[in-house]
Short mmCIF file of C-alpha atoms and ligand atoms in Angstrom, two decimals:
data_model
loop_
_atom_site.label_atom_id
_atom_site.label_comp_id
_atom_site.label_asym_id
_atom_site.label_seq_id
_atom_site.Cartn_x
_atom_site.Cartn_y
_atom_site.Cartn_z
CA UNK A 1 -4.65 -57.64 -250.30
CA UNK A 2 -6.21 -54.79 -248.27
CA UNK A 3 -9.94 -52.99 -250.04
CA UNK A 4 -8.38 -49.43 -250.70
CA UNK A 5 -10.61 -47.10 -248.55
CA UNK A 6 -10.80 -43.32 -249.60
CA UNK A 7 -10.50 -40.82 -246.44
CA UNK A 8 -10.92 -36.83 -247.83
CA UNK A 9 -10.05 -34.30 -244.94
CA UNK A 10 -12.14 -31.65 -244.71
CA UNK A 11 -9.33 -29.11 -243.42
CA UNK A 12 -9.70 -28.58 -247.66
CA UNK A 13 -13.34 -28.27 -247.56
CA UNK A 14 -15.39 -24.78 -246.98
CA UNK A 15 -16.05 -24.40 -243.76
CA UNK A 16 -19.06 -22.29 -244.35
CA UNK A 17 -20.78 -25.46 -244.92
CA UNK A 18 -18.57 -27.87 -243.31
CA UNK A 19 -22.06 -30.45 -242.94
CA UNK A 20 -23.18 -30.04 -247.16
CA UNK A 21 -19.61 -30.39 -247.70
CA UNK A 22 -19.40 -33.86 -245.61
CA UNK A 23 -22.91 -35.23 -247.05
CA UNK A 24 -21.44 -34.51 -250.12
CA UNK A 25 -18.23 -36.28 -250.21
CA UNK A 26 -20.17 -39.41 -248.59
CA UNK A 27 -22.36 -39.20 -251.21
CA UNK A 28 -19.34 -39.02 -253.71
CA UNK A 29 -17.90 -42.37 -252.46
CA UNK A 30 -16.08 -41.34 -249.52
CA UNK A 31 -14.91 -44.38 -246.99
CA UNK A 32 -14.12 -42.49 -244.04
CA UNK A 33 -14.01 -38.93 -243.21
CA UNK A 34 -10.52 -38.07 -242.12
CA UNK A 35 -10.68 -34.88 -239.32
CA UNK A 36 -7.36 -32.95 -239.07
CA UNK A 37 -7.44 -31.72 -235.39
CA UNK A 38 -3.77 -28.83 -234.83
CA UNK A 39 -3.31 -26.88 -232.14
CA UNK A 40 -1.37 -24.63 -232.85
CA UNK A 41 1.74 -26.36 -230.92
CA UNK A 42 2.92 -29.46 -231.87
CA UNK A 43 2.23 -28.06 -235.58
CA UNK A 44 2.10 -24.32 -236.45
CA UNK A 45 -1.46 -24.25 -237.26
CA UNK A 46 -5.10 -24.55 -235.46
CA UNK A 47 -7.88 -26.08 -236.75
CA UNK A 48 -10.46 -28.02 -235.07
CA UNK A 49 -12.05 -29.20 -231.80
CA UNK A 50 -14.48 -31.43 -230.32
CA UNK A 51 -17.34 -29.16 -230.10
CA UNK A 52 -16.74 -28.59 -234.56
CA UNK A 53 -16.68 -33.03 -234.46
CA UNK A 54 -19.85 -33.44 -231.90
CA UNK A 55 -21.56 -30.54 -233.94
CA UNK A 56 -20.85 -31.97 -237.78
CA UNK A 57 -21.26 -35.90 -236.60
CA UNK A 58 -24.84 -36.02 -237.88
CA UNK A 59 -23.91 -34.87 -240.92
CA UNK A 60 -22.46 -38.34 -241.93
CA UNK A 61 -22.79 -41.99 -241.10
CA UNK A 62 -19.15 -42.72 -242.23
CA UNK A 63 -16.81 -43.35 -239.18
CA UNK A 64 -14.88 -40.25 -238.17
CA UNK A 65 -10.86 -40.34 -238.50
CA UNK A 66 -9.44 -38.04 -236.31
CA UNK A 67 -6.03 -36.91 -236.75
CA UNK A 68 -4.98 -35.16 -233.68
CA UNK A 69 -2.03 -33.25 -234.68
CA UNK A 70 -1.84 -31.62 -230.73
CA UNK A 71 1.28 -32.16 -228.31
CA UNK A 72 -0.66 -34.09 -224.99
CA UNK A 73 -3.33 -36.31 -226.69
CA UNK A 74 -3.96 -37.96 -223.78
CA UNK A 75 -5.58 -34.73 -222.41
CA UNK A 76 -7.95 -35.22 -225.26
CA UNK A 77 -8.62 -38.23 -225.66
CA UNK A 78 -11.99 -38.13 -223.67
CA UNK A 79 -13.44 -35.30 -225.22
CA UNK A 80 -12.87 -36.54 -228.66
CA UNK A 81 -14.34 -40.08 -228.03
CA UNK A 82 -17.41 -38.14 -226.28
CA UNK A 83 -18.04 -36.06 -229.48
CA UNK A 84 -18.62 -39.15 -231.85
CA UNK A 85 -14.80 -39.99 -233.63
CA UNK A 86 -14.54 -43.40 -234.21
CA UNK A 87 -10.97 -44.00 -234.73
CA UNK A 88 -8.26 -41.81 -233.19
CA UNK A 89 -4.93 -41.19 -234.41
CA UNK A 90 -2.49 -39.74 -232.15
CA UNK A 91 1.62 -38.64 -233.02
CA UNK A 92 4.48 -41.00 -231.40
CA UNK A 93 6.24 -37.39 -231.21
CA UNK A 94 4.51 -35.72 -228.81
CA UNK A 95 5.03 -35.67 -225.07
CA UNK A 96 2.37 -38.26 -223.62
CA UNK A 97 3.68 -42.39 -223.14
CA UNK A 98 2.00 -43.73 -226.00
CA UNK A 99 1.04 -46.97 -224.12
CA UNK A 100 -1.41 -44.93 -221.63
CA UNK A 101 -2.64 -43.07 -225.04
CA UNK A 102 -3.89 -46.12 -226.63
CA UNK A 103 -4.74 -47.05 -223.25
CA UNK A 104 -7.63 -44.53 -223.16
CA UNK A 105 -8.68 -44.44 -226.96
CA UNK A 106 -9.40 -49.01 -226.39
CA UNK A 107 -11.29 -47.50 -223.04
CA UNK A 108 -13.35 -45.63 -225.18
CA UNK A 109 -13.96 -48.20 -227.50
CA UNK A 110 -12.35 -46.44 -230.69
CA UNK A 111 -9.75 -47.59 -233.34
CA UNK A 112 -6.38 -46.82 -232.44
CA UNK A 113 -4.05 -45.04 -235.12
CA UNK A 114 -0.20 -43.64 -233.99
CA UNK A 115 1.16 -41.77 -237.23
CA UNK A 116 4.77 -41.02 -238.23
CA UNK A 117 6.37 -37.44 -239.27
CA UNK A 118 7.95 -38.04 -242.35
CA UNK A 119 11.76 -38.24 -240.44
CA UNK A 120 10.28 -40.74 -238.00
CA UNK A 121 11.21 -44.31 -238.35
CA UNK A 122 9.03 -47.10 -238.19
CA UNK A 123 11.45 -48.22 -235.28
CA UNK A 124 10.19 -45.88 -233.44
CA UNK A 125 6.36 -47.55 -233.64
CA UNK A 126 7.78 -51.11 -233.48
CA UNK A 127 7.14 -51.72 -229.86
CA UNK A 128 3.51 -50.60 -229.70
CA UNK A 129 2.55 -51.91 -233.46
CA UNK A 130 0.65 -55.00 -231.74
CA UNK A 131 -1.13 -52.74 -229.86
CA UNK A 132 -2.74 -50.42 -232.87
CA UNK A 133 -5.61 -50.88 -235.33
CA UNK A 134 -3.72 -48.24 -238.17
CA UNK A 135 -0.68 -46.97 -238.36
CA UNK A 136 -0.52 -43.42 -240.51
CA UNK A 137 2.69 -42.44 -242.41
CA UNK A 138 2.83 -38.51 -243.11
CA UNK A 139 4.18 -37.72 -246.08
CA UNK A 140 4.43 -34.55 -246.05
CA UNK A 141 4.87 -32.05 -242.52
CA UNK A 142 2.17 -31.89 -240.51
CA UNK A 143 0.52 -28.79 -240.56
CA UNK A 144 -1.15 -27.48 -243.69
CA UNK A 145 -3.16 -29.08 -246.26
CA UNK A 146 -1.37 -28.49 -249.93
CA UNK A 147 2.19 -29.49 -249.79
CA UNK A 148 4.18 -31.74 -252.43
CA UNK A 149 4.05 -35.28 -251.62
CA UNK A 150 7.98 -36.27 -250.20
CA UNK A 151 8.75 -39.67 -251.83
CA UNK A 152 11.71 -40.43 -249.40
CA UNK A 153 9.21 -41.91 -247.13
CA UNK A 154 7.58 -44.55 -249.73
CA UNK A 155 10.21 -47.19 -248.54
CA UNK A 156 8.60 -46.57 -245.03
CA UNK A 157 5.65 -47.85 -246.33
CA UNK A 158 7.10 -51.15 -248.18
CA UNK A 159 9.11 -51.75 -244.68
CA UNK A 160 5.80 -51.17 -242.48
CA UNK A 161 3.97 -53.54 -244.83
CA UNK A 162 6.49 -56.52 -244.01
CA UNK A 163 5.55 -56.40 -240.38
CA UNK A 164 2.50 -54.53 -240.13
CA UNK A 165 -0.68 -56.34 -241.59
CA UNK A 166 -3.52 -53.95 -240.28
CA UNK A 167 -4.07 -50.36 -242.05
CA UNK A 168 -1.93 -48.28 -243.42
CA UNK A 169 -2.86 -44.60 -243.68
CA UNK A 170 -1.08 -42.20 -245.84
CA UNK A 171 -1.59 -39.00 -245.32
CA UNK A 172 -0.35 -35.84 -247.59
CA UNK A 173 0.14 -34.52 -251.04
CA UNK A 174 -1.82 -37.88 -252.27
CA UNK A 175 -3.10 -37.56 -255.89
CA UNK A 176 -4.33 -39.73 -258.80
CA UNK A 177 -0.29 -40.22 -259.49
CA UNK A 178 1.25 -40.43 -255.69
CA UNK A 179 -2.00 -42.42 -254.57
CA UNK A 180 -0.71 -45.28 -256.64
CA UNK A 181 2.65 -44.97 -255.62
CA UNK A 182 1.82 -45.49 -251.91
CA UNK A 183 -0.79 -48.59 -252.86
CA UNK A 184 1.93 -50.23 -254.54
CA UNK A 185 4.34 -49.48 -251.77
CA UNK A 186 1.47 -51.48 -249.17
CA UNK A 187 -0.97 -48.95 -248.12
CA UNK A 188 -4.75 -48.99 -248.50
CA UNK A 189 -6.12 -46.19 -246.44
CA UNK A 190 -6.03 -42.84 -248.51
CA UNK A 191 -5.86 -39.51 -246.87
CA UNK A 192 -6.95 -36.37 -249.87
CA UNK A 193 -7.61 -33.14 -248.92
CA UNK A 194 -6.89 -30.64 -251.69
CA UNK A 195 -7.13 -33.70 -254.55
CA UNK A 196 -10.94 -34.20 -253.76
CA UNK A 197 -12.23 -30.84 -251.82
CA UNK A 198 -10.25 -28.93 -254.91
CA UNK A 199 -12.09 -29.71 -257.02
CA UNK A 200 -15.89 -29.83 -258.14
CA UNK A 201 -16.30 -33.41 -259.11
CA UNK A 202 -15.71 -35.09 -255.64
CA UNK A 203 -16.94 -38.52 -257.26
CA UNK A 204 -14.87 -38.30 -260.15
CA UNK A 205 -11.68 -37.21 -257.44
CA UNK A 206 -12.27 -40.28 -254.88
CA UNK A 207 -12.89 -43.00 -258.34
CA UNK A 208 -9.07 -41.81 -259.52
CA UNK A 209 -7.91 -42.04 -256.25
CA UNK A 210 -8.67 -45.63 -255.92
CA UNK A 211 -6.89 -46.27 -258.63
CA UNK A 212 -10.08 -46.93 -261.23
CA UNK A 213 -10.26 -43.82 -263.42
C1 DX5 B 1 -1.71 -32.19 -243.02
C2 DX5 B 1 -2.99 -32.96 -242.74
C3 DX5 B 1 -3.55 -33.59 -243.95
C4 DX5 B 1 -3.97 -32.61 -245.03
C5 DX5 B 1 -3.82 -33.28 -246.37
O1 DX5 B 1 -1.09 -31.87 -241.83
O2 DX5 B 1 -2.76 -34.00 -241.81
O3 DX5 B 1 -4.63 -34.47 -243.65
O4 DX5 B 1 -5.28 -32.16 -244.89
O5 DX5 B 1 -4.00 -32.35 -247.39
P1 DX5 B 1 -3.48 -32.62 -248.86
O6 DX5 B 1 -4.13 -33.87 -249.34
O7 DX5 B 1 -3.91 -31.40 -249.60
O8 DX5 B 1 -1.97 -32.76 -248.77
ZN1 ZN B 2 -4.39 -35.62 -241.54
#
Protein backbone atom coordinates (compact mmCIF):
# COMPACT_ATOMS: atom_id res chain seq x y z
CA UNK A 1 0.00 0.00 0.00
CA UNK A 2 1.20 3.48 -1.08
CA UNK A 3 0.81 6.71 2.03
CA UNK A 4 -1.85 8.84 0.05
CA UNK A 5 -0.04 12.23 -0.44
CA UNK A 6 -2.27 15.40 -1.01
CA UNK A 7 -0.89 17.76 -3.98
CA UNK A 8 -3.38 21.20 -4.26
CA UNK A 9 -2.49 23.25 -7.50
CA UNK A 10 -2.40 26.60 -7.05
CA UNK A 11 -3.67 27.46 -10.75
CA UNK A 12 -7.08 27.59 -8.13
CA UNK A 13 -5.44 29.73 -5.68
CA UNK A 14 -5.41 33.82 -5.77
CA UNK A 15 -2.71 34.88 -7.34
CA UNK A 16 -2.62 38.15 -5.56
CA UNK A 17 -1.01 36.27 -2.86
CA UNK A 18 0.19 33.29 -4.58
CA UNK A 19 3.12 32.94 -1.37
CA UNK A 20 0.13 33.35 1.82
CA UNK A 21 -1.81 31.14 -0.32
CA UNK A 22 1.13 28.35 -0.50
CA UNK A 23 2.15 28.82 3.37
CA UNK A 24 -1.25 28.29 3.89
CA UNK A 25 -2.11 25.13 2.25
CA UNK A 26 1.31 23.67 3.78
CA UNK A 27 0.17 24.66 6.85
CA UNK A 28 -3.29 22.95 6.10
CA UNK A 29 -1.64 19.51 5.49
CA UNK A 30 -0.55 19.82 2.06
CA UNK A 31 2.12 16.94 0.78
CA UNK A 32 3.34 18.51 -2.21
CA UNK A 33 2.54 21.57 -4.04
CA UNK A 34 1.46 20.64 -7.51
CA UNK A 35 2.48 23.77 -10.18
CA UNK A 36 0.38 23.73 -13.42
CA UNK A 37 2.85 25.27 -15.98
CA UNK A 38 0.45 25.90 -19.98
CA UNK A 39 1.61 27.65 -22.59
CA UNK A 40 -0.75 28.48 -24.36
CA UNK A 41 0.04 25.65 -27.15
CA UNK A 42 -0.04 22.29 -26.35
CA UNK A 43 -3.21 23.37 -24.13
CA UNK A 44 -5.33 26.51 -24.84
CA UNK A 45 -4.35 28.30 -21.80
CA UNK A 46 -1.13 30.14 -20.15
CA UNK A 47 -0.26 30.12 -16.83
CA UNK A 48 3.04 30.01 -15.29
CA UNK A 49 6.84 30.22 -15.68
CA UNK A 50 10.02 29.77 -14.02
CA UNK A 51 10.61 33.19 -12.89
CA UNK A 52 6.58 32.82 -10.86
CA UNK A 53 8.39 29.03 -9.40
CA UNK A 54 12.04 30.63 -8.50
CA UNK A 55 10.06 33.72 -7.06
CA UNK A 56 7.26 31.67 -4.78
CA UNK A 57 9.94 28.68 -3.81
CA UNK A 58 10.62 30.27 -0.42
CA UNK A 59 7.33 30.39 0.31
CA UNK A 60 7.23 26.58 1.09
CA UNK A 61 9.49 23.75 2.11
CA UNK A 62 7.20 21.12 0.42
CA UNK A 63 8.79 19.76 -2.87
CA UNK A 64 7.47 21.52 -5.95
CA UNK A 65 5.38 19.34 -8.63
CA UNK A 66 5.55 20.82 -11.77
CA UNK A 67 3.18 19.98 -14.36
CA UNK A 68 4.43 21.30 -17.56
CA UNK A 69 1.52 21.27 -19.77
CA UNK A 70 3.92 23.05 -22.83
CA UNK A 71 4.61 21.28 -26.34
CA UNK A 72 8.91 21.05 -26.24
CA UNK A 73 9.67 20.34 -22.52
CA UNK A 74 12.92 19.61 -23.22
CA UNK A 75 13.48 23.36 -24.01
CA UNK A 76 12.51 23.81 -20.42
CA UNK A 77 13.69 21.56 -18.64
CA UNK A 78 16.79 23.63 -17.43
CA UNK A 79 15.11 26.57 -16.46
CA UNK A 80 12.61 24.81 -14.38
CA UNK A 81 15.19 22.64 -12.45
CA UNK A 82 17.23 26.08 -11.96
CA UNK A 83 14.16 27.78 -10.33
CA UNK A 84 13.78 25.16 -7.41
CA UNK A 85 10.93 22.26 -8.81
CA UNK A 86 11.69 19.16 -7.45
CA UNK A 87 9.87 16.75 -9.51
CA UNK A 88 8.97 17.40 -13.16
CA UNK A 89 6.22 16.07 -15.05
CA UNK A 90 6.31 16.31 -18.66
CA UNK A 91 3.28 15.03 -21.50
CA UNK A 92 4.18 11.75 -23.70
CA UNK A 93 2.09 13.93 -26.36
CA UNK A 94 4.13 16.54 -27.12
CA UNK A 95 6.84 16.77 -29.75
CA UNK A 96 10.24 16.13 -27.77
CA UNK A 97 11.65 12.00 -27.56
CA UNK A 98 10.69 11.39 -24.17
CA UNK A 99 13.91 9.36 -23.46
CA UNK A 100 16.21 12.65 -23.90
CA UNK A 101 13.34 14.44 -21.63
CA UNK A 102 13.86 12.31 -18.70
CA UNK A 103 17.31 12.37 -19.78
CA UNK A 104 17.72 16.01 -18.63
CA UNK A 105 15.15 16.16 -15.64
CA UNK A 106 17.74 12.72 -13.86
CA UNK A 107 20.68 15.39 -15.02
CA UNK A 108 19.19 17.77 -12.91
CA UNK A 109 18.65 15.62 -10.19
CA UNK A 110 14.68 15.89 -10.06
CA UNK A 111 11.83 13.25 -9.96
CA UNK A 112 10.68 12.28 -13.20
CA UNK A 113 6.78 12.26 -13.91
CA UNK A 114 5.34 11.60 -17.85
CA UNK A 115 1.39 12.09 -17.55
CA UNK A 116 -1.36 10.74 -19.84
CA UNK A 117 -4.35 12.83 -21.62
CA UNK A 118 -7.28 11.13 -20.72
CA UNK A 119 -7.46 9.24 -24.53
CA UNK A 120 -3.84 8.17 -24.04
CA UNK A 121 -3.14 4.62 -23.26
CA UNK A 122 -0.89 3.40 -20.80
CA UNK A 123 0.73 1.56 -23.89
CA UNK A 124 1.85 4.43 -24.89
CA UNK A 125 4.12 4.95 -21.42
CA UNK A 126 5.01 1.22 -21.29
CA UNK A 127 8.42 1.48 -22.77
CA UNK A 128 9.78 4.32 -20.64
CA UNK A 129 7.76 3.23 -17.25
CA UNK A 130 11.22 1.80 -15.81
CA UNK A 131 12.64 4.87 -16.45
CA UNK A 132 10.09 7.30 -14.30
CA UNK A 133 9.64 8.08 -10.60
CA UNK A 134 5.47 9.00 -11.20
CA UNK A 135 3.41 8.49 -13.73
CA UNK A 136 0.22 11.15 -13.81
CA UNK A 137 -3.15 10.10 -15.34
CA UNK A 138 -5.33 13.27 -16.40
CA UNK A 139 -8.62 12.88 -15.89
CA UNK A 140 -9.98 15.44 -17.20
CA UNK A 141 -8.37 17.77 -20.49
CA UNK A 142 -5.59 19.55 -19.80
CA UNK A 143 -6.09 23.02 -19.67
CA UNK A 144 -8.32 24.61 -17.06
CA UNK A 145 -8.79 23.96 -13.52
CA UNK A 146 -12.77 23.09 -12.83
CA UNK A 147 -13.91 20.43 -15.13
CA UNK A 148 -16.03 17.17 -14.20
CA UNK A 149 -13.93 14.33 -13.35
CA UNK A 150 -14.23 11.64 -16.68
CA UNK A 151 -14.53 8.16 -15.07
CA UNK A 152 -13.67 6.30 -18.39
CA UNK A 153 -10.13 6.61 -17.42
CA UNK A 154 -10.39 4.89 -13.77
CA UNK A 155 -9.62 1.43 -15.44
CA UNK A 156 -6.33 3.23 -16.59
CA UNK A 157 -5.49 3.50 -13.24
CA UNK A 158 -6.32 -0.27 -12.02
CA UNK A 159 -4.24 -1.38 -15.35
CA UNK A 160 -1.19 1.08 -14.48
CA UNK A 161 -1.27 -0.28 -10.92
CA UNK A 162 -0.61 -4.00 -12.19
CA UNK A 163 2.66 -2.97 -13.71
CA UNK A 164 3.53 0.22 -12.31
CA UNK A 165 4.56 0.14 -8.51
CA UNK A 166 5.96 3.79 -8.08
CA UNK A 167 3.39 6.90 -7.89
CA UNK A 168 0.49 7.40 -9.35
CA UNK A 169 -0.74 10.96 -9.82
CA UNK A 170 -4.23 11.81 -10.66
CA UNK A 171 -4.85 14.85 -11.72
CA UNK A 172 -8.47 16.62 -12.38
CA UNK A 173 -11.96 17.06 -11.14
CA UNK A 174 -10.70 15.07 -7.81
CA UNK A 175 -13.10 15.55 -4.84
CA UNK A 176 -13.99 13.99 -1.45
CA UNK A 177 -16.21 11.41 -3.79
CA UNK A 178 -13.83 10.90 -7.09
CA UNK A 179 -10.65 11.02 -4.71
CA UNK A 180 -11.75 7.68 -3.40
CA UNK A 181 -12.62 6.34 -6.54
CA UNK A 182 -9.08 6.79 -7.98
CA UNK A 183 -7.40 5.38 -4.44
CA UNK A 184 -9.34 2.38 -4.82
CA UNK A 185 -8.56 2.12 -8.48
CA UNK A 186 -4.38 2.22 -7.25
CA UNK A 187 -3.42 5.75 -7.01
CA UNK A 188 -1.96 7.62 -4.03
CA UNK A 189 -0.80 10.96 -5.26
CA UNK A 190 -3.80 13.50 -5.27
CA UNK A 191 -3.90 16.43 -7.54
CA UNK A 192 -7.03 19.29 -6.07
CA UNK A 193 -7.24 22.48 -7.29
CA UNK A 194 -10.76 23.89 -7.03
CA UNK A 195 -11.71 21.07 -4.08
CA UNK A 196 -9.13 22.70 -1.63
CA UNK A 197 -8.32 26.45 -3.03
CA UNK A 198 -12.44 26.67 -3.30
CA UNK A 199 -12.96 26.71 -0.43
CA UNK A 200 -12.03 28.42 3.02
CA UNK A 201 -11.20 25.47 5.15
CA UNK A 202 -8.05 24.17 3.25
CA UNK A 203 -7.41 21.69 6.30
CA UNK A 204 -10.75 20.45 6.45
CA UNK A 205 -10.51 20.08 2.16
CA UNK A 206 -6.99 18.09 2.13
CA UNK A 207 -8.37 15.68 5.60
CA UNK A 208 -11.54 14.57 3.12
CA UNK A 209 -9.40 14.18 0.42
CA UNK A 210 -7.36 11.57 2.03
CA UNK A 211 -10.08 9.77 2.59
CA UNK A 212 -10.40 10.53 6.67
CA UNK A 213 -13.29 13.00 7.02
C1 LIG B 1 -5.66 20.98 -15.40
C2 LIG B 1 -4.55 21.02 -14.37
C3 LIG B 1 -5.00 20.63 -13.02
C4 LIG B 1 -6.05 21.54 -12.42
C5 LIG B 1 -6.92 20.73 -11.50
O1 LIG B 1 -5.14 21.08 -16.66
O2 LIG B 1 -3.50 20.13 -14.73
O3 LIG B 1 -3.91 20.48 -12.12
O4 LIG B 1 -5.50 22.61 -11.72
O5 LIG B 1 -8.00 21.49 -11.09
P1 LIG B 1 -9.31 20.80 -10.49
O6 LIG B 1 -8.89 20.02 -9.30
O7 LIG B 1 -10.18 21.97 -10.17
O8 LIG B 1 -9.88 19.92 -11.58
ZN1 LIG C 1 -1.89 19.64 -13.14
Amino acid sequence: MHEVLIAPSILSADFSGLGEEIRSVEAAGADWIHIDVMDGNFVPNITIGPVVVKSIRSASKLPFDVHLMISHPQSYIEPFAKAGSDIITFHIEAENDPVEVIRLIKYFKKKVGVSIRPKTGVKAIEKILPMVDMVLVMTVEPGFAGQGFIYDCLPKIEELRKIFKKDIQVDGGLNESTALEVITAGANVIVAGSSVFGTKDYAGAIKKLRGGA
